[in-house]
Amino acid sequence: MQEILQYLFSGITNGAIYAVIAVGFSMLYSSTELINFAHGEFVMLGALSMVTLAAGFGWPLVPAFVLTVAAVGMAGLLFERLAIRPVRQPDHIVLIIITVGASIFLRGLGMLIWGKDAYSMQPFSDHPPIDVAGAKLLAQSIWILVIVMALTAGLHLFYRRTLTGKAMSACAVSKKAAWIVGIPTKWMVLLAFALATAMGAVAGAIIAPVTMSSYDMGTVLGLKGFCAAMLGGLGSLWGAILGGFLLGILEALGVGFVSSGLKDATAFVLLLLVLYVRPQGIIGSAEVKRF
Amino acid sequence: MKCYYGRIMAVKGVSLSVNPEEIVCLIGANGSGKTTLLSAVCGLLPDWTGEMEFFEQSLKGMEPPAVVRSGISLVPEGRLIFPPLSVLDNLKLGAYTMYKKKAADTVKKDLEYVTGLFPVLKERFDQPAGTLSGGEQQMLAIARALMARPKLLLLDEPSMGLAPMIVERIMEVLEVLRKRGITIVLVEQNALAALEVADRGYVFETGSVVLQGSADELLADKDVKRAYLGKDYGDFYDAV
């Protein structure tokens, strides 16, 4: 019992991270129908910036967090402007390969800036782990969950209540329709890039204290986030959240009860299963696959 | 003006004029260039040559959002509403440019006005637009376009696939809008319904205007009758 609880705690913590990464994938996909394979690299940039600012320069957490998210969001914006927008024939396959190239580029850039070492930082607060029925819940896990929940609620309100959020949903439904009612669709795409990469930065910043951050951490995290997004249903906010937690929990249980070698395999086995059995994901339906 | 899709010339040199507070209809068969022309006017199709002016302002190089801001709204073929969003959100997005002009108060008034025109929309405010019937969706598309306060309203096949009673209702609304000072260009295959409300009409054939005149003249024209009003050669050659 105690063991199961411990696995669940670690699964939920990881799941929350996967969920945030998956939301980034989903958000960008619903606005642009593009899978950004460089998304994991933005998570890496988020984690390493956070470590540098908070641990390296000794900044307080809040400004370090805000600057990290803002800076990576800006990087996402530049990415759209410099690498995606100028493409003359924006076929999906061309754009996807560009994102793969960007991921290699960003990994190289990360290696040049931070070297090959792995970095770590203190948790956001130094409370001792909380004891729940014998299992230990880290304070950082609670931070992660609270931040992820706040972020989800914020996004939900953004899409439901604000004109800009509704305009982004409209673009996701039909760009042409949004264009003719007067919505500047190009700005919406730019905004989607900035928001999605900022989402990646948040994921990076909140896991920096529970993992070792290095230039090549983005690949696996990105793929896991992609699996989570596919699992829940690409293009759906709640699907991404559900997929993230489900993946995290199954992964933790697999590690605990079968073998720790299964950790990364879980995600890919699940991805294959989803693609065979229910390609639209758990929540996504063939027609309404949008936010 | 001429319009191109890539290298294909879809509209081969036409010249049209529309006077303020007039209803003009463009009729013609499939592929005769009517929709292409509307796409060019509202900025969806950048590949055109020639001149296009709206209240002495050239529309050259304008993208759809700028065209909407300048006072031209399109009710597109196939309606293109946002099915997963609620009816109210669809209407609010129609007023996107109005919100950006900081005119939130007028948006409220406009909402009341359009729901006055189409009361059924008010009953369905919170439903996803995709759950509406075809006629209601067409009404929503027109109402959405009106939310941007257009001076010129372009409608592409508003009667497509709708029951005659609903077509009649929509045509009535167009008359009401004209009285309110909105100029209307109506593209229709349902030539009879269109010519009944229109003041003037243009007949398109394979990218050119082959005939123009007042609606009454066109209704009386033999070729129009034969080609677009569903009468056979036999019908009037026997009579003659």
Coordinates of C-alpha atoms in Angstrom, one line a residue:
Chain A
M1 CA 0.0 0.0 0.0
Q2 CA 2.7 2.4 1.1
E3 CA 4.7 1.4 -2.0
I4 CA 1.8 2.0 -4.4
L5 CA 1.2 5.4 -2.8
Q6 CA 4.9 6.3 -3.3
Y7 CA 4.8 5.2 -6.9
L8 CA 1.6 7.2 -7.4
F9 CA 3.2 10.4 -5.9
S10 CA 6.2 10.2 -8.2
G11 CA 3.9 9.3 -11.1
I12 CA 1.6 12.3 -10.5
T13 CA 4.6 14.6 -10.2
N14 CA 6.1 13.5 -13.5
G15 CA 2.6 13.4 -15.0
A16 CA 2.1 17.0 -14.2
I17 CA 5.3 17.9 -16.1
Y18 CA 4.3 15.7 -19.1
A19 CA 0.9 17.4 -19.0
V20 CA 2.4 20.9 -19.3
I21 CA 4.6 19.8 -22.1
A22 CA 1.7 18.1 -23.8
V23 CA -0.4 21.3 -23.5
G24 CA 2.3 23.1 -25.4
F25 CA 2.2 20.5 -28.2
S26 CA -1.6 20.5 -28.3
M27 CA -1.9 24.3 -28.3
L28 CA 0.4 24.7 -31.2
Y29 CA -1.1 21.9 -33.1
S30 CA -4.6 23.3 -32.7
S31 CA -3.6 26.7 -34.1
T32 CA -1.2 25.6 -36.8
E33 CA -1.6 21.8 -37.3
L34 CA 2.1 21.6 -36.7
I35 CA 3.9 19.2 -34.4
N36 CA 6.8 21.1 -33.0
F37 CA 9.6 18.6 -32.5
A38 CA 11.8 21.3 -31.0
H39 CA 9.3 21.7 -28.2
G40 CA 11.4 19.5 -25.8
E41 CA 14.4 21.8 -26.5
F42 CA 12.4 24.7 -25.2
V43 CA 11.8 22.7 -22.0
M44 CA 15.6 22.3 -21.8
L45 CA 16.1 26.0 -22.3
G46 CA 13.6 26.7 -19.6
A47 CA 15.3 24.3 -17.1
L48 CA 18.8 25.5 -17.8
S49 CA 17.8 29.2 -17.7
M50 CA 16.0 28.7 -14.4
V51 CA 19.1 26.9 -12.9
T52 CA 21.4 29.6 -14.2
L53 CA 19.4 32.5 -12.9
A54 CA 18.3 31.0 -9.6
A55 CA 21.3 28.9 -8.6
G56 CA 24.1 30.5 -10.7
F57 CA 23.2 34.2 -10.3
G58 CA 21.4 33.7 -7.0
W59 CA 18.2 35.5 -8.2
P60 CA 15.1 35.1 -6.1
L61 CA 12.7 32.5 -7.5
V62 CA 9.9 34.6 -8.7
P63 CA 11.9 37.0 -11.0
A64 CA 14.0 34.0 -12.2
F65 CA 10.8 32.1 -13.1
V66 CA 9.2 35.0 -14.8
L67 CA 12.3 36.0 -16.8
T68 CA 12.8 32.3 -17.8
V69 CA 9.3 31.9 -19.1
A70 CA 9.3 35.3 -20.8
A71 CA 12.7 34.7 -22.5
V72 CA 11.8 31.3 -23.8
G73 CA 8.5 32.6 -25.0
M74 CA 10.4 35.2 -26.9
A75 CA 12.6 32.5 -28.3
G76 CA 9.5 30.7 -29.5
L77 CA 8.4 33.9 -31.2
L78 CA 11.7 34.3 -32.9
F79 CA 11.6 30.7 -34.0
E80 CA 8.2 31.3 -35.7
R81 CA 9.5 34.5 -37.3
L82 CA 12.9 33.3 -38.5
A83 CA 12.3 29.6 -39.3
I84 CA 8.6 29.0 -39.9
R85 CA 7.1 32.2 -41.4
P86 CA 9.7 32.6 -44.2
V87 CA 9.0 29.2 -45.7
R88 CA 7.8 29.6 -49.2
Q89 CA 5.8 26.4 -49.5
P90 CA 4.6 25.7 -46.1
D91 CA 3.7 22.0 -46.5
H92 CA 3.3 20.2 -43.3
I93 CA 6.1 17.8 -43.9
V94 CA 8.5 20.7 -44.7
L95 CA 7.6 22.5 -41.5
I96 CA 7.9 19.4 -39.4
I97 CA 11.4 18.8 -40.7
I98 CA 12.2 22.4 -39.9
T99 CA 11.2 21.8 -36.3
V100 CA 13.4 18.7 -36.2
G101 CA 16.3 20.8 -37.5
A102 CA 15.5 23.5 -35.0
S103 CA 15.6 20.9 -32.2
I104 CA 19.1 19.8 -33.3
F105 CA 20.2 23.5 -33.5
L106 CA 18.9 24.3 -30.1
R107 CA 20.5 21.3 -28.5
G108 CA 23.8 22.4 -30.0
L109 CA 23.3 25.9 -28.8
G110 CA 22.5 24.6 -25.3
M111 CA 25.7 22.6 -25.4
L112 CA 27.7 25.7 -26.4
I113 CA 26.2 27.8 -23.7
W114 CA 26.0 25.4 -20.8
G115 CA 28.5 22.7 -21.8
K116 CA 27.9 19.0 -21.3
D117 CA 27.6 19.1 -17.5
A118 CA 24.4 18.5 -15.7
Y119 CA 23.1 21.1 -13.3
S120 CA 20.8 21.0 -10.3
M121 CA 19.2 23.5 -8.0
Q122 CA 17.5 23.7 -4.7
P123 CA 13.8 23.0 -4.4
F124 CA 11.5 26.1 -4.5
S125 CA 11.1 25.7 -0.7
D126 CA 13.0 23.6 1.8
H127 CA 10.1 22.0 3.7
P128 CA 10.8 18.4 4.7
P129 CA 8.9 15.8 2.7
I130 CA 5.4 15.3 4.0
D131 CA 4.5 11.9 5.3
V132 CA 1.3 10.4 3.9
A133 CA 0.5 6.9 5.2
G134 CA 4.2 6.1 5.1
A135 CA 4.9 7.4 1.7
K136 CA 6.9 10.6 1.2
L137 CA 5.6 13.5 -0.8
L138 CA 8.3 16.1 -1.7
A139 CA 7.5 19.7 -1.2
Q140 CA 8.6 20.3 -4.8
S141 CA 5.9 17.9 -6.0
I142 CA 3.3 20.1 -4.3
W143 CA 4.8 23.1 -6.0
I144 CA 4.7 21.4 -9.3
L145 CA 1.1 20.3 -8.9
V146 CA -0.1 23.7 -7.7
I147 CA 1.7 25.5 -10.6
V148 CA 0.3 23.1 -13.1
M149 CA -3.2 23.4 -11.8
A150 CA -3.0 27.2 -11.7
L151 CA -1.7 27.2 -15.3
T152 CA -4.5 24.9 -16.5
A153 CA -7.2 27.0 -14.9
G154 CA -5.6 30.1 -16.4
L155 CA -5.5 28.6 -19.9
H156 CA -9.1 27.4 -19.5
L157 CA -10.2 30.9 -18.6
F158 CA -8.1 32.4 -21.4
Y159 CA -9.8 30.2 -24.1
R160 CA -13.3 30.6 -22.6
R161 CA -13.5 34.1 -21.4
T162 CA -11.1 36.4 -23.4
L163 CA -11.7 37.6 -26.9
T164 CA -8.1 36.8 -27.9
G165 CA -8.6 33.2 -26.6
K166 CA -11.8 32.8 -28.5
A167 CA -10.1 34.2 -31.6
M168 CA -7.4 31.6 -31.2
S169 CA -10.0 28.9 -30.9
A170 CA -11.6 30.3 -34.0
C171 CA -8.3 30.1 -35.9
A172 CA -8.0 26.5 -34.8
V173 CA -11.4 25.7 -36.2
S174 CA -10.9 27.4 -39.6
K175 CA -8.2 29.9 -40.5
K176 CA -10.1 31.1 -43.5
A177 CA -13.3 31.7 -41.5
A178 CA -11.3 33.5 -38.8
W179 CA -9.6 35.6 -41.4
I180 CA -12.8 36.8 -43.1
V181 CA -14.4 37.9 -39.9
G182 CA -11.3 40.2 -39.4
I183 CA -9.1 38.2 -37.0
P184 CA -5.4 38.7 -37.9
T185 CA -4.6 35.0 -38.1
K186 CA -0.8 35.6 -38.5
W187 CA -0.7 37.2 -35.1
M188 CA -2.7 34.4 -33.6
V189 CA -0.2 31.9 -35.0
L190 CA 2.7 34.0 -33.5
L191 CA 0.9 34.1 -30.2
A192 CA 0.3 30.4 -30.3
F193 CA 4.1 29.8 -30.8
A194 CA 5.0 32.2 -27.9
L195 CA 2.4 30.6 -25.5
A196 CA 3.3 27.1 -26.4
T197 CA 7.0 27.6 -25.9
A198 CA 6.4 29.5 -22.7
M199 CA 4.5 26.5 -21.6
G200 CA 7.6 24.4 -22.3
A201 CA 9.7 26.8 -20.3
V202 CA 7.3 26.5 -17.3
A203 CA 7.7 22.7 -17.5
G204 CA 11.5 23.1 -17.5
A205 CA 11.6 25.6 -14.7
I206 CA 9.5 23.5 -12.3
I207 CA 11.4 20.3 -12.9
A208 CA 14.8 21.8 -12.6
P209 CA 14.9 21.2 -8.8
V210 CA 13.9 17.5 -9.1
T211 CA 16.1 16.4 -11.9
M212 CA 19.6 17.0 -13.3
S213 CA 19.3 19.5 -16.2
S214 CA 21.6 19.3 -19.2
Y215 CA 21.6 20.3 -22.8
D216 CA 20.2 16.9 -24.0
M217 CA 17.3 16.6 -21.6
G218 CA 14.8 18.0 -24.0
T219 CA 14.7 15.0 -26.4
V220 CA 13.1 12.5 -24.1
L221 CA 10.9 15.0 -22.3
G222 CA 9.7 16.3 -25.7
L223 CA 8.8 12.8 -26.9
K224 CA 7.1 12.0 -23.6
G225 CA 5.0 15.2 -23.9
F226 CA 4.2 14.3 -27.4
C227 CA 3.1 10.8 -26.3
A228 CA 0.9 12.4 -23.6
A229 CA -0.7 14.7 -26.1
M230 CA -1.4 11.9 -28.5
L231 CA -2.7 9.7 -25.7
G232 CA -5.2 12.3 -24.5
G233 CA -6.1 13.6 -27.9
L234 CA -4.0 16.1 -29.8
G235 CA -5.6 19.5 -29.9
S236 CA -7.5 19.2 -26.7
L237 CA -6.5 21.0 -23.5
W238 CA -8.1 18.5 -21.1
G239 CA -6.9 15.7 -23.3
A240 CA -3.3 16.9 -22.9
I241 CA -3.7 17.2 -19.1
L242 CA -5.3 13.7 -18.8
G243 CA -2.7 12.1 -21.1
G244 CA 0.1 13.7 -19.1
F245 CA -1.1 12.4 -15.8
L246 CA -2.0 9.0 -17.2
L247 CA 1.4 8.6 -18.7
G248 CA 3.2 9.7 -15.6
I249 CA 1.3 7.3 -13.4
L250 CA 1.5 4.3 -15.7
E251 CA 5.2 4.9 -16.1
A252 CA 5.8 5.0 -12.3
L253 CA 3.8 1.8 -11.8
G254 CA 5.7 0.1 -14.6
V255 CA 9.0 1.1 -13.0
G256 CA 7.8 0.0 -9.5
F257 CA 6.2 -3.3 -10.3
V258 CA 8.0 -4.6 -13.4
S259 CA 11.4 -3.1 -14.0
S260 CA 13.1 0.3 -14.0
G261 CA 14.2 -0.4 -17.5
L262 CA 10.6 0.1 -18.5
K263 CA 10.5 3.8 -17.7
D264 CA 11.0 5.2 -21.2
A265 CA 9.5 2.2 -22.9
T266 CA 6.1 2.8 -21.3
A267 CA 5.5 6.0 -23.2
F268 CA 6.3 4.5 -26.5
V269 CA 4.3 1.4 -26.0
L270 CA 1.4 3.5 -25.0
L271 CA 1.9 5.7 -28.1
L272 CA 1.9 2.7 -30.4
L273 CA -1.2 1.3 -28.6
V274 CA -3.0 4.6 -29.0
L275 CA -2.1 4.9 -32.6
Y276 CA -3.4 1.4 -33.3
V277 CA -6.5 1.4 -31.2
R278 CA -7.7 5.0 -30.9
P279 CA -5.7 7.4 -33.1
Q280 CA -7.8 10.4 -32.1
G281 CA -6.8 9.9 -28.4
I282 CA -8.9 9.3 -25.4
I283 CA -10.8 12.6 -25.4
G284 CA -10.3 13.8 -28.9
S285 CA -13.0 12.9 -31.4
A286 CA -12.5 12.8 -35.1
E287 CA -14.6 16.0 -35.7
V288 CA -14.1 18.1 -32.7
K289 CA -10.4 17.8 -32.2
R290 CA -9.8 21.4 -31.0
F291 CA -9.5 23.3 -27.8
Chain B
M1 CA -10.4 43.4 -63.4
K2 CA -9.0 40.0 -63.8
C3 CA -8.4 37.3 -61.2
Y4 CA -6.1 34.4 -61.2
Y5 CA -5.7 31.1 -59.3
G6 CA -2.0 30.5 -59.9
R7 CA -1.8 30.7 -63.7
I8 CA -5.4 30.1 -64.3
M9 CA -7.5 33.1 -65.1
A10 CA -10.8 32.5 -63.4
V11 CA -12.3 35.9 -64.0
K12 CA -11.4 37.3 -67.4
G13 CA -11.9 40.9 -67.2
V14 CA -15.1 42.2 -65.7
S15 CA -16.2 45.6 -64.7
L16 CA -18.9 46.1 -62.2
S17 CA -20.2 49.0 -60.1
V18 CA -22.4 48.9 -57.1
N19 CA -24.2 52.1 -55.9
P20 CA -24.8 52.8 -52.2
E21 CA -27.9 51.2 -50.7
E22 CA -28.4 49.0 -53.7
I23 CA -28.9 45.2 -53.9
V24 CA -27.0 43.8 -56.8
C25 CA -27.0 40.2 -57.7
L26 CA -24.5 38.1 -59.6
I27 CA -25.9 35.1 -61.2
G28 CA -24.4 32.4 -63.3
A29 CA -23.6 28.7 -63.3
N30 CA -21.0 26.9 -61.3
G31 CA -17.4 27.9 -62.1
S32 CA -18.4 31.1 -63.8
G33 CA -16.2 33.2 -61.5
K34 CA -18.7 34.7 -59.1
T35 CA -17.1 33.3 -55.9
T36 CA -13.6 34.1 -57.2
L37 CA -14.7 37.7 -57.7
L38 CA -16.0 37.9 -54.1
S39 CA -12.8 36.3 -52.8
A40 CA -10.8 39.0 -54.6
V41 CA -12.9 41.8 -53.2
C42 CA -12.5 40.7 -49.6
G43 CA -8.8 40.0 -49.8
L44 CA -8.8 36.2 -49.7
L45 CA -7.3 36.1 -53.2
P46 CA -4.4 38.3 -53.7
D47 CA -3.7 37.5 -57.4
W48 CA -5.7 40.0 -59.3
T49 CA -5.0 42.8 -61.6
G50 CA -7.0 45.9 -62.3
E51 CA -8.6 48.4 -60.1
M52 CA -11.0 48.0 -57.2
E53 CA -12.2 50.9 -55.2
F54 CA -14.5 51.2 -52.2
F55 CA -15.6 54.7 -51.3
E56 CA -12.6 56.0 -53.3
Q57 CA -10.2 53.8 -51.3
S58 CA -8.2 51.2 -53.3
L59 CA -8.5 47.6 -52.1
K60 CA -5.2 46.7 -53.7
G61 CA -3.0 44.6 -51.4
M62 CA -5.4 44.6 -48.5
E63 CA -5.7 41.4 -46.4
P64 CA -9.2 40.3 -45.1
P65 CA -8.9 41.9 -41.7
A66 CA -8.1 45.3 -43.3
V67 CA -11.0 44.9 -45.7
V68 CA -13.4 44.1 -42.8
R69 CA -12.2 47.2 -41.0
S70 CA -12.8 49.3 -44.0
G71 CA -16.5 48.2 -44.0
I72 CA -16.9 45.1 -46.2
S73 CA -18.0 41.8 -44.8
L74 CA -18.4 38.5 -46.5
V75 CA -20.9 35.8 -45.8
P76 CA -19.0 33.0 -47.4
E77 CA -20.1 30.0 -49.4
G78 CA -20.7 27.1 -47.0
R79 CA -21.2 29.6 -44.1
L80 CA -17.9 28.9 -42.4
I81 CA -19.2 29.4 -38.9
F82 CA -17.2 28.1 -35.9
P83 CA -19.1 24.9 -35.0
P84 CA -17.5 24.1 -31.6
L85 CA -18.0 27.7 -30.3
S86 CA -21.2 28.9 -28.9
V87 CA -23.6 31.0 -31.0
L88 CA -22.8 34.0 -28.8
D89 CA -19.1 33.5 -29.2
N90 CA -19.5 33.3 -33.0
L91 CA -21.3 36.6 -33.0
K92 CA -18.7 38.2 -30.7
L93 CA -15.9 37.1 -33.0
G94 CA -17.8 38.7 -35.8
A95 CA -17.4 41.9 -33.9
Y96 CA -13.6 41.3 -33.4
T97 CA -12.7 44.4 -35.4
M98 CA -15.3 46.4 -33.4
Y99 CA -13.8 45.3 -30.1
K100 CA -10.4 46.3 -31.4
K101 CA -11.8 49.7 -32.2
K102 CA -12.8 49.9 -28.6
A103 CA -16.5 49.9 -29.4
A104 CA -17.7 47.4 -26.9
D105 CA -20.9 49.4 -26.3
T106 CA -21.9 49.3 -30.0
V107 CA -21.3 45.6 -30.0
K108 CA -24.0 45.2 -27.3
K109 CA -26.4 47.2 -29.4
D110 CA -25.5 45.3 -32.5
L111 CA -26.1 42.0 -30.7
E112 CA -29.6 43.1 -29.9
Y113 CA -30.1 44.3 -33.4
V114 CA -29.1 41.1 -35.1
T115 CA -31.0 38.9 -32.6
G116 CA -34.0 41.1 -33.4
L117 CA -33.5 40.2 -37.1
F118 CA -33.1 36.5 -36.3
P119 CA -34.8 35.8 -33.0
V120 CA -34.0 32.1 -33.2
L121 CA -30.3 32.9 -32.5
K122 CA -31.1 34.4 -29.1
E123 CA -32.8 31.2 -28.1
R124 CA -29.7 29.3 -28.9
F125 CA -27.0 31.7 -27.6
D126 CA -25.2 29.1 -25.5
Q127 CA -25.4 26.2 -27.9
P128 CA -22.4 25.2 -30.0
A129 CA -23.0 26.6 -33.4
G130 CA -22.6 23.2 -35.0
T131 CA -25.8 22.0 -33.4
L132 CA -27.9 24.6 -35.4
S133 CA -29.9 23.6 -38.4
G134 CA -28.7 24.6 -41.8
G135 CA -31.0 27.6 -42.0
E136 CA -30.1 28.7 -38.5
Q137 CA -26.4 28.4 -39.4
Q138 CA -26.9 30.6 -42.5
M139 CA -28.7 33.2 -40.3
L140 CA -25.8 33.0 -37.9
A141 CA -23.3 33.5 -40.7
I142 CA -25.2 36.6 -41.8
A143 CA -25.6 37.9 -38.3
R144 CA -21.9 37.3 -37.6
A145 CA -21.0 39.4 -40.7
L146 CA -23.3 42.2 -39.6
M147 CA -21.5 42.4 -36.2
A148 CA -18.6 44.1 -38.0
R149 CA -21.0 46.9 -39.0
P150 CA -20.3 46.6 -42.8
K151 CA -21.3 49.2 -45.3
L152 CA -21.1 46.6 -48.0
L153 CA -22.3 43.0 -47.3
L154 CA -21.2 40.3 -49.7
L155 CA -23.3 37.1 -49.7
D156 CA -22.1 34.0 -51.4
E157 CA -24.9 31.5 -52.1
P158 CA -26.9 32.2 -49.0
S159 CA -29.8 30.1 -50.2
M160 CA -27.8 26.9 -50.9
G161 CA -29.5 23.8 -49.5
L162 CA -32.2 25.7 -47.6
A163 CA -35.9 25.3 -47.6
P164 CA -37.8 27.9 -49.6
M165 CA -39.4 29.4 -46.5
I166 CA -36.0 30.1 -45.0
V167 CA -34.7 31.5 -48.3
E168 CA -37.7 33.9 -48.3
R169 CA -36.9 34.9 -44.7
I170 CA -33.3 35.6 -45.6
M171 CA -34.3 37.7 -48.6
E172 CA -36.7 39.7 -46.4
V173 CA -33.9 40.4 -44.1
L174 CA -31.7 41.7 -46.9
E175 CA -34.4 44.2 -47.8
V176 CA -34.5 45.3 -44.2
L177 CA -30.8 45.7 -44.2
R178 CA -30.8 47.8 -47.4
K179 CA -33.4 50.1 -45.8
R180 CA -30.9 50.5 -43.0
G181 CA -28.3 51.8 -45.4
I182 CA -26.3 48.6 -46.1
T183 CA -25.3 47.9 -49.7
I184 CA -25.6 44.3 -50.7
V185 CA -24.0 42.1 -53.3
L186 CA -25.6 38.8 -53.6
V187 CA -24.2 35.8 -55.5
E188 CA -26.8 33.2 -56.3
Q189 CA -27.6 30.2 -58.3
N190 CA -31.2 30.6 -57.2
A191 CA -31.6 33.4 -59.7
L192 CA -35.3 33.8 -59.2
A193 CA -35.1 34.4 -55.5
A194 CA -32.1 36.7 -56.0
L195 CA -33.6 38.8 -58.8
E196 CA -36.8 39.3 -56.8
V197 CA -35.0 41.3 -54.2
A198 CA -32.3 42.8 -56.3
D199 CA -32.3 46.1 -58.0
R200 CA -29.8 45.2 -60.7
G201 CA -28.0 42.0 -61.8
Y202 CA -25.0 40.8 -63.7
V203 CA -25.0 37.5 -65.4
F204 CA -21.6 35.6 -65.4
E205 CA -20.5 33.0 -67.8
T206 CA -17.1 31.4 -67.7
G207 CA -15.4 34.4 -66.2
S208 CA -17.0 37.2 -68.0
V209 CA -20.2 39.3 -67.6
V210 CA -22.4 38.3 -70.5
L211 CA -25.4 40.4 -69.5
Q212 CA -26.4 43.1 -67.2
G213 CA -29.4 45.2 -66.4
S214 CA -32.1 45.9 -63.9
A215 CA -33.6 43.0 -62.1
D216 CA -36.8 43.3 -64.0
E217 CA -35.1 43.3 -67.4
L218 CA -33.1 40.2 -66.4
L219 CA -36.2 38.4 -65.2
A220 CA -37.9 39.1 -68.5
D221 CA -34.8 38.1 -70.6
K222 CA -35.3 35.0 -72.6
D223 CA -31.7 33.7 -72.2
V224 CA -31.8 34.2 -68.4
K225 CA -35.2 32.5 -68.2
R226 CA -33.9 29.5 -70.1
A227 CA -30.5 29.2 -68.4
Y228 CA -31.3 30.2 -64.8
L229 CA -34.9 30.2 -64.1
G230 CA -35.6 26.6 -65.0
K231 CA -37.6 27.0 -68.1
D232 CA -37.0 24.9 -71.2
Y233 CA -36.6 26.1 -74.7
G234 CA -39.9 24.5 -75.3
D235 CA -41.7 26.6 -72.7
F236 CA -41.4 29.8 -74.6
Y237 CA -40.7 28.8 -78.1
D238 CA -44.0 27.1 -78.1
A239 CA -45.6 30.2 -76.6
V240 CA -44.1 32.4 -79.3

